[in-house]
Every structure is written in C-alpha cells, then in structure tokens.
Amino acid sequence: MIGKAYLVGSGPGGLGLLTLRAREVIDSADVVLYDQLPGEEILSTLPQDAELIDCGKYGGNHTLKQHEIEALMVEKVREGKTVVRLKGGDPFLFGRGGEEIEVLREHGISVEVVPGVTSAIAVPEMVGIPVTHRRYASQVTFITGHEDPTKPESALDWEVLSRLKGTLVILMGVKNLPAIAAALAVHGKDPATPVAIIERGLRPDQRVTVGTLSDIVEVARARGVRPPAVIVIGGVVELYGGTEE
C-alpha cells in the first residue's frame, strides 16, 4: 500500500488567497509538513486529526534539514498516507519544491503540485505596486536574496541585473540587503532608483518602507525592517500611493 504526496502553495498569506484546490487537499491530508510562512490564519485551520510536522525556519535555525523533510515525506507516503508539504507562496518559486519532487519521483511516488499565488507578485500589488507597467517596466525579474551576492560562486549576475530596465523583485533579501544594494550600485544601477520593502505582506501588521537604492539600507535599518519581506526595485515603486506606517 502506498499513499500520495502533494506539494501545496498556500499563497502569500491569509485564507482569502488560499486556492480551493489547496483547501481540498489540505483537508484530506493524513500528514502535513508545514513551514511558518503560510501564516497563523492558515496554519490554525490545519486538520487536527492529521499528523502535523513543523518544518519551519526560526531565527536562522531549521526545525528539520531539507534531507530530513524529504525522507519524512517518502516514509509517510510509503506507510500509505496522504502527505501534504505545505509552503508559503508557490512551491516552485524559491520554495525548494523542485528538489522535493525530484526525490519523490526517484522513489516512484505519485505527486501532485498545487500552485499557489506567489508573494512576489501579490504582495507588491496589494499595496498598489504593479510589477509591470507600460510606462515603467516591460519585464520583471525574480531573484532570491538568500545568498551573498559578493561570493565567487554566486549564481546571480549582478552586472546583468543592474542593466535591466524592468523591475527586480527580491525574496528573502532583508538580511543581505546591504550587499544587494552595493552590488547593484557597483555595477552601475542608478542610485536614485526607487525601492520598496513590504514586510509581512497581507497580514495585519504589514508595513511598507520606501527609499532609493542609495539610501534604502540606512532607511531600513532605522525602521528596523525584518523578514519576511518582499523587496521591489524599479520605477514601478513610484506608483505606491500609501504611507509608511
């Protein structure tokens, strides 16, 4: 007897943007391996008769390492259980869902991916910042900030990124914001380029911080910006019409 695995994106936060398919799959689960990013509103509705396994990262400490999460998924499915791996946003956008589906397939396990609304688009647009706009940006580039952009083995080409005329959206970039801003500036990005940081998007304590490439590090430090946050760099930030709370 063998079960089935689901890689489920919970969206950017809150039940309102959780898809109907995600809700259906979560409610049918025997086991849910979850991160903290879906947020308390969603996590509080996980089925209480299911085995709930916390896989989150707190203050830089992983509750479970990635290989342990993957091994648990395989183990539980082989016990004949319906296993949901629940992630914030979309499981394939910097969510390591691609690695997990590889492992599951290697073990001959049936897996379904349930896409989620990505915070990379939803969080900026919910504060009035479109990631593309005919006047400002005809392209958008999503990058991870969860690496040191100055290290030799970086997979990010900062020279190319600094020349792009469109929008840069950075996930998991708060910790490395000083290095990111410096790398873009060194490679010629206009220091007057607008930047917005949206903390805890779509949650009651959401906060927006705006500045320019030249001062955003100082502004963010002064305001005590903390993750999780989405960083938007480009002219579209000028369309933000709110206030900094």
Short mmCIF file of N, CA, C and O in Angstrom, two decimals, residues 12 14 50 58 66-67 70 76 90 96 120 124 132 148 155 157 164 174 189 216 219 224 229 232 240-241 243:
data_model
loop_
_atom_site.label_atom_id
_atom_site.label_comp_id
_atom_site.label_asym_id
_atom_site.label_seq_id
_atom_site.Cartn_x
_atom_site.Cartn_y
_atom_site.Cartn_z
N PRO A 12 0.25 33.98 -0.53
CA PRO A 12 1.07 34.97 0.17
C PRO A 12 0.65 35.23 1.61
O PRO A 12 1.33 35.95 2.34
N GLY A 14 -3.00 34.40 4.48
CA GLY A 14 -4.42 34.56 4.70
C GLY A 14 -5.26 33.58 3.90
O GLY A 14 -4.87 33.13 2.83
N ALA A 50 -4.93 15.18 11.63
CA ALA A 50 -3.74 14.84 10.84
C ALA A 50 -2.50 14.95 11.71
O ALA A 50 -2.49 15.63 12.75
N TYR A 58 13.34 29.19 12.05
CA TYR A 58 13.11 30.24 13.04
C TYR A 58 14.45 30.83 13.47
O TYR A 58 15.30 30.14 14.02
N GLN A 66 16.66 19.91 5.08
CA GLN A 66 15.94 19.58 3.86
C GLN A 66 15.91 18.08 3.60
O GLN A 66 14.86 17.52 3.26
N HIS A 67 17.04 17.40 3.78
CA HIS A 67 17.06 15.96 3.51
C HIS A 67 16.19 15.19 4.50
O HIS A 67 15.64 14.13 4.17
N GLU A 70 12.55 15.59 3.21
CA GLU A 70 12.32 14.71 2.06
C GLU A 70 12.19 13.26 2.50
O GLU A 70 11.32 12.52 2.00
N LYS A 76 6.35 8.59 5.06
CA LYS A 76 4.92 8.67 5.35
C LYS A 76 4.08 8.20 4.16
O LYS A 76 3.04 7.55 4.34
N ASP A 90 4.19 30.06 -3.74
CA ASP A 90 4.13 28.96 -4.70
C ASP A 90 5.27 27.99 -4.41
O ASP A 90 6.40 28.42 -4.14
N ARG A 96 12.00 25.32 -2.96
CA ARG A 96 12.64 24.01 -2.92
C ARG A 96 11.70 22.87 -3.28
O ARG A 96 12.00 21.70 -3.08
N ALA A 120 5.65 37.18 -4.61
CA ALA A 120 6.48 38.06 -5.43
C ALA A 120 5.65 39.01 -6.27
O ALA A 120 6.10 40.11 -6.62
N PRO A 124 3.42 43.01 -3.61
CA PRO A 124 3.53 44.36 -4.17
C PRO A 124 2.20 44.90 -4.69
O PRO A 124 1.86 46.06 -4.45
N THR A 132 4.77 45.08 -13.36
CA THR A 132 4.98 45.58 -14.72
C THR A 132 4.01 46.73 -14.97
O THR A 132 2.94 46.80 -14.36
N ASP A 148 24.91 35.35 -0.54
CA ASP A 148 25.80 36.51 -0.51
C ASP A 148 26.15 36.88 -1.95
O ASP A 148 26.85 36.11 -2.64
N ALA A 155 25.27 32.57 -8.06
CA ALA A 155 24.62 32.24 -9.34
C ALA A 155 24.00 33.46 -9.98
O ALA A 155 23.46 33.38 -11.08
N ASP A 157 24.11 37.15 -11.72
CA ASP A 157 24.99 38.03 -12.48
C ASP A 157 24.57 39.47 -12.20
O ASP A 157 23.67 40.00 -12.85
N LEU A 164 19.29 45.89 -16.27
CA LEU A 164 17.90 45.64 -16.67
C LEU A 164 17.04 46.88 -16.45
O LEU A 164 17.16 47.57 -15.43
N VAL A 174 16.18 40.51 2.98
CA VAL A 174 16.38 41.52 4.01
C VAL A 174 17.76 41.42 4.63
O VAL A 174 18.47 42.42 4.79
N LYS A 189 23.87 50.58 -11.41
CA LYS A 189 22.44 50.86 -11.25
C LYS A 189 22.28 52.28 -10.71
O LYS A 189 22.98 52.71 -9.80
N ILE A 216 18.29 53.11 0.86
CA ILE A 216 17.35 52.13 1.40
C ILE A 216 17.94 51.33 2.55
O ILE A 216 17.23 50.96 3.50
N VAL A 219 17.65 53.58 5.59
CA VAL A 219 16.25 53.74 5.95
C VAL A 219 15.71 52.46 6.59
O VAL A 219 15.01 52.50 7.62
N GLY A 224 14.02 49.41 11.43
CA GLY A 224 14.02 48.06 11.99
C GLY A 224 13.35 47.03 11.12
O GLY A 224 12.64 46.15 11.61
N ALA A 229 9.88 39.58 4.02
CA ALA A 229 9.59 40.80 3.27
C ALA A 229 9.87 40.57 1.79
O ALA A 229 10.68 39.73 1.42
N VAL A 232 11.09 45.37 -3.78
CA VAL A 232 10.82 45.74 -5.17
C VAL A 232 11.74 46.89 -5.54
O VAL A 232 11.78 47.91 -4.84
N TYR A 240 3.44 53.59 -5.78
CA TYR A 240 2.96 53.34 -4.42
C TYR A 240 2.36 54.62 -3.85
O TYR A 240 3.01 55.66 -3.76
N GLY A 241 1.10 54.54 -3.50
CA GLY A 241 0.41 55.75 -3.05
C GLY A 241 0.11 55.76 -1.57
O GLY A 241 -0.58 56.66 -1.09
N THR A 243 1.25 55.25 2.70
CA THR A 243 2.15 55.90 3.63
C THR A 243 2.97 54.85 4.36
O THR A 243 2.60 53.68 4.44
#
